[in-house]
Short mmCIF file of C-alpha atoms in Angstrom, two decimals:
data_model
loop_
_atom_site.label_atom_id
_atom_site.label_comp_id
_atom_site.label_asym_id
_atom_site.label_seq_id
_atom_site.Cartn_x
_atom_site.Cartn_y
_atom_site.Cartn_z
CA MET A 1 -54.22 106.12 -295.56
CA ALA A 2 -55.20 102.57 -295.42
CA GLY A 3 -54.94 99.79 -291.95
CA PRO A 4 -54.27 101.48 -288.54
CA SER A 5 -53.13 104.84 -287.11
CA ILE A 6 -52.34 106.33 -283.98
CA ASP A 7 -55.31 108.33 -282.54
CA ALA A 8 -52.75 109.78 -279.00
CA LEU A 9 -55.76 112.42 -278.69
CA GLY A 10 -58.66 110.66 -278.75
CA GLN A 11 -58.38 109.26 -275.43
CA PHE A 12 -58.58 113.19 -274.27
CA SER A 13 -62.00 113.69 -275.91
CA LEU A 14 -64.65 114.49 -273.84
CA THR A 15 -68.22 112.78 -274.02
CA THR A 16 -71.01 112.89 -271.85
CA GLY A 17 -71.43 109.62 -269.16
CA LEU A 18 -73.76 108.29 -267.28
CA GLY A 19 -76.00 107.57 -269.89
CA PRO A 20 -79.44 109.53 -271.63
CA ILE A 21 -79.61 111.54 -267.97
CA GLY A 22 -75.30 112.57 -268.22
CA ARG A 23 -76.50 114.27 -271.72
CA ALA A 24 -79.06 116.25 -270.60
CA ILE A 25 -77.02 118.01 -268.02
CA ASN A 26 -73.81 117.61 -269.76
CA PHE A 27 -72.09 114.79 -267.32
CA THR A 28 -69.12 114.35 -268.80
CA ASN A 29 -66.69 110.93 -269.02
CA SER A 30 -63.83 112.98 -266.92
CA ASN A 31 -66.98 113.88 -264.44
CA GLU A 32 -67.47 110.49 -264.31
CA ALA A 33 -63.74 109.79 -263.26
CA MET A 34 -64.14 112.28 -260.78
CA LEU A 35 -67.76 110.58 -259.51
CA ALA A 36 -64.94 107.69 -259.08
CA ALA A 37 -62.84 108.91 -257.90
CA ALA A 38 -64.63 110.59 -255.33
CA ILE A 39 -66.31 107.91 -254.57
CA ILE A 40 -63.35 105.58 -253.88
CA ILE A 41 -61.95 108.10 -251.56
CA ALA A 42 -64.83 107.52 -249.30
CA GLY A 43 -65.23 104.46 -249.83
CA LEU A 44 -61.55 104.50 -248.32
CA PHE A 45 -62.43 106.37 -245.24
CA ALA A 46 -66.07 104.04 -244.80
CA LEU A 47 -63.75 100.50 -245.04
CA GLY A 48 -60.79 101.80 -242.99
CA LEU A 49 -63.27 103.81 -240.58
CA LYS A 50 -65.27 100.13 -239.40
CA ALA A 51 -63.16 98.82 -237.33
CA ARG A 52 -61.60 101.51 -235.49
CA ALA A 53 -58.97 98.98 -234.05
CA LEU A 54 -56.59 99.63 -231.48
CA VAL A 55 -54.29 97.76 -234.02
CA PRO A 56 -55.55 98.19 -237.20
CA GLY A 57 -55.86 96.16 -240.32
CA ARG A 58 -55.10 96.54 -243.76
CA MET A 59 -57.59 98.90 -245.19
CA GLN A 60 -57.87 100.73 -242.01
CA ALA A 61 -53.76 102.05 -242.05
CA LEU A 62 -53.94 102.55 -245.30
CA VAL A 63 -56.60 105.00 -244.79
CA GLU A 64 -54.53 106.18 -241.19
CA VAL A 65 -50.88 106.61 -243.50
CA LEU A 66 -52.47 109.03 -246.24
CA TYR A 67 -54.12 110.70 -243.42
CA GLU A 68 -51.02 111.60 -240.91
CA PHE A 69 -49.08 111.67 -244.08
CA VAL A 70 -51.37 114.11 -245.39
CA HIS A 71 -51.00 115.97 -241.93
CA ASN A 72 -47.78 115.98 -241.09
CA MET A 73 -47.34 118.04 -244.81
CA CYS A 74 -49.33 120.59 -243.47
CA LEU A 75 -48.42 121.21 -239.92
CA ASP A 76 -44.72 121.27 -241.47
CA THR A 77 -45.33 123.22 -244.10
CA ILE A 78 -47.80 125.70 -243.24
CA GLY A 79 -46.98 125.09 -239.26
CA GLU A 80 -50.10 125.26 -236.83
CA GLU A 81 -52.25 127.61 -238.43
CA GLY A 82 -51.43 123.57 -240.67
CA LYS A 83 -54.76 122.23 -239.59
CA ARG A 84 -57.35 124.80 -240.29
CA PHE A 85 -56.19 123.93 -244.43
CA PHE A 86 -55.77 120.45 -243.19
CA PRO A 87 -59.11 119.63 -244.60
CA LEU A 88 -59.02 121.09 -247.96
CA VAL A 89 -55.42 120.02 -248.67
CA PHE A 90 -56.13 116.63 -247.78
CA THR A 91 -60.06 116.77 -250.57
CA ILE A 92 -57.78 118.53 -252.93
CA PHE A 93 -54.31 115.43 -252.65
CA SER A 94 -57.19 112.86 -252.69
CA PHE A 95 -58.76 113.88 -255.28
CA ILE A 96 -55.47 115.18 -257.75
CA LEU A 97 -53.70 111.73 -256.41
CA LEU A 98 -56.96 109.43 -257.32
CA GLY A 99 -57.45 111.19 -260.44
CA ASN A 100 -54.16 110.26 -262.10
CA LEU A 101 -54.04 106.53 -260.84
CA ILE A 102 -57.24 105.42 -261.87
CA GLY A 103 -56.21 107.43 -265.46
CA LEU A 104 -54.07 104.27 -265.41
CA PHE A 105 -56.11 102.14 -266.09
CA PRO A 106 -57.18 101.68 -269.70
CA TYR A 107 -60.76 103.10 -271.01
CA PHE A 108 -60.72 104.99 -267.09
CA PHE A 109 -60.67 108.88 -268.10
CA ALA A 110 -57.67 110.67 -266.53
CA PHE A 111 -59.14 114.16 -265.51
CA THR A 112 -56.24 115.40 -264.48
CA SER A 113 -54.71 115.78 -267.75
CA HIS A 114 -57.71 118.62 -268.90
CA ILE A 115 -55.76 122.25 -268.59
CA ALA A 116 -59.44 123.49 -267.52
CA VAL A 117 -59.17 120.81 -264.65
CA THR A 118 -55.68 121.80 -263.33
CA LEU A 119 -56.39 125.54 -264.45
CA THR A 120 -59.59 125.88 -262.23
CA LEU A 121 -57.91 123.93 -258.67
CA ALA A 122 -54.72 125.90 -259.11
CA LEU A 123 -56.66 128.91 -259.69
CA PHE A 124 -58.97 128.32 -257.10
CA VAL A 125 -55.65 127.53 -254.81
CA PHE A 126 -53.96 130.65 -255.96
CA LEU A 127 -58.04 132.50 -254.77
CA PHE A 128 -58.25 131.21 -251.77
CA SER A 129 -54.38 131.50 -250.17
CA THR A 130 -54.73 135.24 -251.84
CA GLY A 131 -58.09 135.21 -250.13
CA VAL A 132 -56.22 133.76 -246.89
CA GLY A 133 -53.39 136.35 -247.07
CA PHE A 134 -55.50 139.41 -247.05
CA TYR A 135 -57.80 137.91 -244.36
CA THR A 136 -55.10 137.57 -242.12
CA HIS A 137 -52.52 140.39 -242.40
CA GLY A 138 -55.41 143.09 -244.27
CA PHE A 139 -53.93 145.38 -246.72
CA GLY A 140 -50.79 144.71 -244.66
CA PHE A 141 -50.37 141.52 -247.15
CA LEU A 142 -49.28 143.21 -249.88
CA LYS A 143 -46.11 144.05 -248.68
CA PHE A 144 -44.86 140.31 -249.39
CA PHE A 145 -44.69 142.21 -252.84
CA VAL A 146 -41.56 144.22 -251.71
CA PRO A 147 -37.96 142.31 -250.61
CA GLU A 148 -36.60 143.05 -247.71
CA GLY A 149 -33.44 144.71 -247.07
CA VAL A 150 -32.87 145.29 -250.81
CA PRO A 151 -32.18 149.06 -251.46
CA GLY A 152 -35.11 151.45 -252.12
CA TRP A 153 -33.47 152.51 -256.08
CA LEU A 154 -34.35 148.60 -256.72
CA LEU A 155 -37.44 148.22 -255.47
CA PRO A 156 -39.07 149.97 -258.94
CA LEU A 157 -38.16 146.55 -260.43
CA LEU A 158 -38.23 144.16 -258.27
CA VAL A 159 -41.76 144.91 -257.00
CA PRO A 160 -43.35 144.06 -260.81
CA ILE A 161 -40.88 140.89 -260.91
CA GLU A 162 -42.66 139.03 -257.23
CA ILE A 163 -45.94 140.17 -259.09
CA ILE A 164 -45.36 138.14 -261.56
CA SER A 165 -44.18 135.42 -260.14
CA TYR A 166 -47.41 135.66 -257.40
CA LEU A 167 -48.97 135.73 -260.68
CA SER A 168 -47.56 132.99 -262.08
CA ARG A 169 -48.78 130.90 -259.46
CA PRO A 170 -51.48 129.27 -260.90
CA VAL A 171 -50.29 128.76 -264.34
CA SER A 172 -46.87 127.12 -263.21
CA LEU A 173 -49.22 124.80 -260.64
CA SER A 174 -51.83 123.91 -263.38
CA VAL A 175 -49.21 123.53 -266.15
CA ARG A 176 -47.19 120.68 -263.87
CA LEU A 177 -49.51 118.33 -263.26
CA PHE A 178 -51.45 118.66 -266.95
CA ALA A 179 -48.03 118.12 -268.82
CA ASN A 180 -46.89 115.62 -267.08
CA MET A 181 -50.36 113.19 -267.61
CA THR A 182 -51.14 114.72 -271.08
CA ALA A 183 -47.17 113.38 -271.75
CA GLY A 184 -47.50 110.63 -270.08
CA HIS A 185 -50.57 109.59 -271.73
CA VAL A 186 -50.10 110.15 -275.44
CA MET A 187 -46.22 108.61 -275.35
CA TRP A 188 -48.19 105.56 -273.66
CA GLU A 189 -50.60 105.53 -276.64
CA VAL A 190 -48.03 106.33 -279.33
CA PHE A 191 -46.36 103.30 -278.43
CA ALA A 192 -49.51 101.07 -278.09
CA GLY A 193 -50.24 102.64 -281.49
CA PHE A 194 -46.91 102.46 -282.88
CA MET A 195 -46.81 98.18 -281.59
CA LEU A 196 -49.89 98.07 -284.39
CA LEU A 197 -47.77 99.90 -287.13
CA LEU A 198 -45.36 97.53 -286.69
CA THR A 199 -47.73 94.58 -286.62
CA ALA A 200 -49.62 95.79 -290.14
CA GLY A 201 -46.37 97.16 -292.06
CA PHE A 202 -43.69 94.02 -291.93
CA GLY A 203 -45.94 91.70 -291.21
CA VAL A 204 -44.74 88.66 -288.48
CA PHE A 205 -41.27 90.57 -288.29
CA GLY A 206 -42.81 93.48 -287.18
CA ALA A 207 -45.22 91.46 -284.67
CA ILE A 208 -41.24 90.23 -283.57
CA ALA A 209 -39.98 94.08 -283.20
CA SER A 210 -42.93 95.30 -281.45
CA VAL A 211 -42.14 93.50 -278.47
CA VAL A 212 -39.84 96.71 -278.29
CA PRO A 213 -42.64 99.10 -278.02
CA LEU A 214 -44.03 97.27 -275.59
CA GLY A 215 -41.52 96.86 -273.20
CA LEU A 216 -41.27 100.32 -273.13
CA ASN A 217 -44.49 100.69 -272.67
CA VAL A 218 -44.54 98.39 -269.28
CA ALA A 219 -41.23 100.65 -268.55
CA LEU A 220 -43.81 103.99 -268.55
CA ALA A 221 -46.26 102.26 -266.54
CA ALA A 222 -43.64 102.78 -263.53
CA LEU A 223 -42.61 106.33 -264.33
CA GLU A 224 -47.04 107.07 -264.90
CA LEU A 225 -47.48 105.00 -261.55
CA LEU A 226 -44.55 107.18 -260.00
CA VAL A 227 -45.58 110.39 -261.65
CA ALA A 228 -49.00 110.05 -260.20
CA GLY A 229 -48.08 110.23 -256.69
CA LEU A 230 -45.77 112.79 -257.47
CA GLN A 231 -47.68 115.07 -259.39
CA ALA A 232 -50.51 115.03 -256.57
CA TYR A 233 -47.85 115.44 -253.80
CA VAL A 234 -46.15 118.63 -255.43
CA PHE A 235 -49.42 119.44 -256.14
CA ALA A 236 -50.23 119.49 -252.35
CA ILE A 237 -47.27 120.35 -250.78
CA LEU A 238 -47.13 123.98 -253.24
CA THR A 239 -50.96 124.40 -252.30
CA CYS A 240 -49.51 123.69 -248.45
CA LEU A 241 -46.23 126.32 -249.70
CA TYR A 242 -48.66 129.07 -251.05
CA LEU A 243 -51.05 128.68 -247.60
CA HIS A 244 -47.71 129.01 -245.70
CA ASP A 245 -46.78 132.29 -247.77
CA ALA A 246 -50.48 133.15 -246.67
CA VAL A 247 -49.79 132.42 -243.21
CA HIS A 248 -46.37 133.64 -242.16
CA MET A 249 -45.31 136.45 -245.22
CA HIS A 250 -42.26 134.57 -245.61
CA MET B 1 -40.82 101.29 -298.04
CA ARG B 2 -43.58 103.89 -299.03
CA ARG B 3 -45.33 102.15 -296.14
CA PHE B 4 -42.71 101.98 -293.74
CA SER B 5 -42.32 106.22 -294.59
CA ALA B 6 -46.05 105.86 -293.75
CA ALA B 7 -45.47 104.67 -290.56
CA LEU B 8 -43.28 107.10 -290.07
CA LEU B 9 -45.26 109.77 -290.64
CA LEU B 10 -48.04 108.29 -288.50
CA ALA B 11 -45.36 108.17 -285.70
CA LEU B 12 -44.82 111.43 -285.61
CA ALA B 13 -48.94 111.39 -285.88
CA PRO B 14 -49.07 113.59 -282.56
CA SER B 15 -46.43 115.62 -282.65
CA ALA B 16 -48.65 117.30 -285.90
CA ALA B 17 -51.81 116.91 -284.35
CA LEU B 18 -51.05 119.22 -281.35
CA ALA B 19 -49.68 121.26 -284.04
CA GLU B 20 -52.60 121.56 -285.62
CA GLY B 21 -54.19 123.00 -282.20
CA THR B 22 -56.69 119.98 -282.24
CA MET B 23 -55.99 118.93 -278.44
CA PRO B 24 -59.24 117.89 -276.75
CA GLN B 25 -57.91 119.76 -273.82
CA MET B 26 -57.71 123.20 -275.91
CA ASP B 27 -60.73 123.06 -277.85
CA PHE B 28 -62.83 125.53 -275.52
CA ALA B 29 -65.48 125.42 -278.02
CA ASN B 30 -66.69 122.24 -276.67
CA PRO B 31 -69.20 123.67 -273.95
CA LEU B 32 -68.96 119.73 -272.77
CA THR B 33 -65.13 121.59 -271.60
CA LEU B 34 -66.15 123.64 -269.78
CA ASP B 35 -69.13 121.95 -268.40
CA GLN B 36 -66.55 119.58 -266.34
CA VAL B 37 -65.20 121.97 -264.32
CA GLY B 38 -68.62 123.15 -263.19
CA TRP B 39 -69.33 118.88 -262.32
CA MET B 40 -65.84 119.07 -261.05
CA ALA B 41 -66.89 122.17 -258.62
CA VAL B 42 -69.71 120.04 -257.65
CA ILE B 43 -68.33 116.83 -256.52
CA LEU B 44 -65.32 118.28 -255.29
CA VAL B 45 -67.43 120.36 -252.36
CA VAL B 46 -69.33 117.05 -251.25
CA LEU B 47 -66.81 115.71 -251.01
CA TYR B 48 -65.29 118.14 -249.13
CA LEU B 49 -67.93 118.26 -246.88
CA LEU B 50 -68.03 114.06 -246.61
CA LEU B 51 -64.14 114.41 -245.59
CA SER B 52 -63.73 116.88 -243.16
CA ARG B 53 -67.71 116.38 -241.36
CA TRP B 54 -66.82 112.91 -241.23
CA GLY B 55 -63.99 110.90 -242.56
CA LEU B 56 -61.31 112.81 -241.16
CA PRO B 57 -62.61 113.89 -237.46
CA GLN B 58 -63.38 110.41 -237.44
CA MET B 59 -60.07 109.02 -238.65
CA GLY B 60 -58.81 112.28 -236.57
CA LYS B 61 -60.42 110.60 -233.45
CA VAL B 62 -59.14 107.04 -234.15
CA LEU B 63 -55.13 108.32 -234.81
CA GLU B 64 -56.29 110.98 -230.93
CA ASN B 65 -57.68 107.98 -229.58
CA ARG B 66 -54.28 105.57 -229.98
CA ALA B 67 -52.10 108.17 -228.44
CA ALA B 68 -54.03 108.36 -225.76
CA VAL B 69 -54.03 105.48 -225.44
CA ILE B 70 -50.55 103.99 -225.99
CA ALA B 71 -49.53 107.37 -222.95
CA ARG B 72 -51.83 105.79 -221.14
CA ASP B 73 -49.87 102.94 -221.06
CA LEU B 74 -46.96 104.27 -220.76
CA ALA B 75 -47.91 106.02 -218.23
CA ALA B 76 -49.11 102.80 -215.94
CA ALA B 77 -45.81 101.41 -216.98
CA ARG B 78 -43.71 103.82 -215.67
CA ALA B 79 -46.36 103.76 -212.12
CA ALA B 80 -45.97 100.16 -212.28
CA LYS B 81 -41.77 100.64 -212.42
CA LEU B 82 -42.35 103.27 -209.57
CA GLU B 83 -43.77 101.20 -207.68
CA ALA B 84 -41.43 97.54 -208.07
CA ASP B 85 -38.48 99.72 -207.59
CA ARG B 86 -40.13 100.87 -204.17
CA ALA B 87 -40.84 97.53 -203.53
CA VAL B 88 -37.31 96.50 -204.20
CA ALA B 89 -36.11 99.41 -201.89
CA GLN B 90 -38.32 98.17 -198.92
CA LEU B 91 -37.24 94.47 -199.70
CA THR B 92 -33.24 95.84 -199.67
CA ILE B 93 -34.56 97.64 -196.23
CA THR B 94 -36.61 95.37 -194.83
CA LEU B 95 -33.27 92.61 -195.44
CA SER B 96 -30.41 93.93 -194.01
CA THR B 97 -32.42 94.87 -190.96
CA ALA B 98 -32.79 91.42 -190.67
CA ARG B 99 -30.09 90.28 -191.26
CA ALA B 100 -28.51 93.42 -188.61
CA ASN B 101 -31.23 92.15 -185.89
CA ALA B 102 -29.77 88.65 -186.39
CA GLN B 103 -26.34 88.94 -185.78
CA ALA B 104 -27.22 90.77 -183.17
CA GLU B 105 -29.31 88.11 -181.75
CA VAL B 106 -26.47 85.67 -182.46
CA ALA B 107 -23.93 87.80 -180.78
CA LYS B 108 -26.03 88.20 -177.69
CA ALA B 109 -26.86 84.70 -177.65
CA VAL B 110 -22.64 84.20 -177.98
CA ALA B 111 -22.36 87.27 -175.66
CA ASP B 112 -24.78 85.51 -172.92
CA ALA B 113 -23.63 81.90 -173.54
CA LYS B 114 -19.99 82.95 -173.37
CA ALA B 115 -20.84 84.74 -169.64
CA GLU B 116 -22.67 81.55 -168.68
CA ALA B 117 -19.37 78.95 -169.00
CA SER B 118 -17.08 82.20 -167.70
CA ALA B 119 -19.55 82.17 -164.67
CA ARG B 120 -19.41 78.58 -164.62
CA ALA B 121 -15.86 77.98 -164.51
CA ILE B 122 -15.48 80.75 -161.72
CA ALA B 123 -17.63 78.93 -159.95
CA LEU B 124 -16.32 75.70 -159.81
CA ASN B 125 -12.47 77.36 -159.63
CA ALA B 126 -13.89 78.29 -156.74
CA GLU B 127 -15.33 75.22 -155.28
CA LEU B 128 -12.50 73.71 -156.62
CA ASP B 129 -10.27 75.79 -154.70
CA ALA B 130 -12.31 75.27 -151.87
CA LYS B 131 -11.55 71.54 -152.07
CA LEU B 132 -8.17 72.39 -152.21
CA ALA B 133 -7.69 74.31 -149.20
CA GLU B 134 -10.00 71.79 -147.44
CA SER B 135 -7.73 69.04 -148.46
CA GLU B 136 -4.95 70.94 -147.45
CA ALA B 137 -6.40 71.63 -144.63
CA GLN B 138 -6.68 68.46 -143.45
CA ILE B 139 -3.28 67.53 -144.90
CA ILE B 140 -2.51 69.57 -142.70
CA SER B 141 -4.01 68.61 -139.79
CA ALA B 142 -3.17 65.29 -140.19
CA ARG B 143 0.71 65.89 -140.24
CA ASP B 144 0.32 66.89 -137.38
CA ALA B 145 -1.54 65.15 -135.97
CA ALA B 146 1.15 62.67 -137.34
CA MET B 147 3.96 64.63 -135.80
CA ALA B 148 2.24 65.12 -132.63
CA ALA B 149 1.91 60.96 -132.23
CA ILE B 150 5.26 60.55 -133.52
CA LYS B 151 7.42 62.53 -130.14
CA PRO B 152 5.94 60.81 -127.54
CA VAL B 153 6.80 57.56 -129.66
CA ALA B 154 10.38 58.78 -130.46
CA SER B 155 10.79 59.95 -127.18
CA GLU B 156 9.80 56.32 -125.57
CA ALA B 157 12.06 54.81 -128.53
CA ALA B 158 15.32 57.19 -127.67
CA ARG B 159 15.08 56.95 -123.95
CA GLU B 160 14.72 52.56 -124.54
CA MET B 161 17.60 52.93 -126.83
CA LEU B 162 19.83 54.84 -124.24
CA ILE B 163 18.89 52.39 -121.51
CA LYS B 164 19.62 49.74 -123.77
CA LEU B 165 22.49 50.92 -124.43
CA THR B 166 23.95 53.00 -121.15
CA GLY B 167 21.80 51.39 -118.85
CA SER B 168 21.14 54.49 -116.98
CA VAL B 169 17.39 55.92 -117.25
CA PRO B 170 18.37 60.11 -119.09
CA ALA B 171 16.13 62.38 -117.24
CA GLN B 172 12.86 63.33 -118.82
CA GLU B 173 13.29 66.53 -119.74
CA ASP B 174 16.42 66.62 -120.93
CA LEU B 175 15.06 63.76 -123.36
CA VAL B 176 11.89 66.01 -124.67
CA ARG B 177 13.75 68.49 -125.23
CA ARG B 178 17.20 66.80 -127.60
CA VAL B 179 13.86 64.95 -129.06
CA ASP B 180 12.00 67.31 -130.06
CA ASP B 181 15.09 69.51 -131.19
CA ALA B 182 15.96 66.83 -133.62
CA LEU B 183 12.64 66.60 -134.96
CA ALA B 184 12.67 70.35 -135.74
CA ALA B 185 15.38 69.59 -137.35
CA ARG B 186 13.88 67.53 -139.92
CA LYS B 187 11.16 69.16 -140.19
CA ALA B 188 13.69 72.09 -140.89
CA ALA B 189 15.49 69.72 -143.54
#
């Protein structure tokens, strides 16, 4: 096949970043984006904490809004114990949010579109919250799988369902984020490639017609911005919910 | 037409690619797929330590400080308001006391003036009464003197008239008695 073609998945392929050093230590292009996200978060804090003003400036207000948003989410969802998990939830939320956002820019790698990344994060959350559950309640945490107020003869059916639903948490948590980010980026690439195909296939008429996929991409950009924020929020609030279950059992 | 179908075919390329299982995300044969996770762990641990030891506590301190300042200012404002209320109450009390004092003062001054005026009037009345009584006494004594003086004159006139009319000299005691009677009659009338 001659002419342009759509390579919607090429954007997800991993290479090594940071030049020869990265090649030597297998530091990938997705790690570059992670590093950028971490540096942006730390930089935001450095800028936001410069003035420490009573009446905050823009940067300070931005960091304060982020802080209070996650802080309230932790306290509202987990309860008083949420304070202990706040740094963890904040780290996860800000890392995913920045990862989603910088992935929207051309030439930036969207590391949250990699199932290995999201599954690792989700497994960490799953194992951590389970650990918190056993740490807080000992083996009493196993009662979490026994629903209250249910006739005894139903338990042999319900307990396995509860366990399966509990075990499926990391899967749904990771696939939700991975699928959302991947789908968005694939759609973008497809519509953008479609413009090239139209122009190559139908000349001037095709170039004019490619306004349609262009418009779709503009609309998609807005949607993806929403998805980027929303999915980071969903990941963080589910983390809080799992921690709530671990601390309070119900 | 052939080109159009080619374009259509290519537009469906992603689904075809997904079906073929060539998604880079699923390529676990590529060592980079799992290596990125290792580096992510390193980056996240550093980020977590940075945020939990420095960024978040510092920002928390800024917010706590603000909350403390706001609470302090509110408390100060509340105290100032209490102080103002107290001052207003004090002022009201002072004002009403002063008004009552002034009214008492005025009433006292008016009563004093009235008492003085009435005392003066009484004194004046007494003086005038005394003068009146004195004058009346003078008048009475003058009249009595006049009356006393009129008796010999009347007796003389009556004797002369009786001599001229009758030519006889009347008895002195009889004449005096008759004049006295006439004068008493006049006085009674």
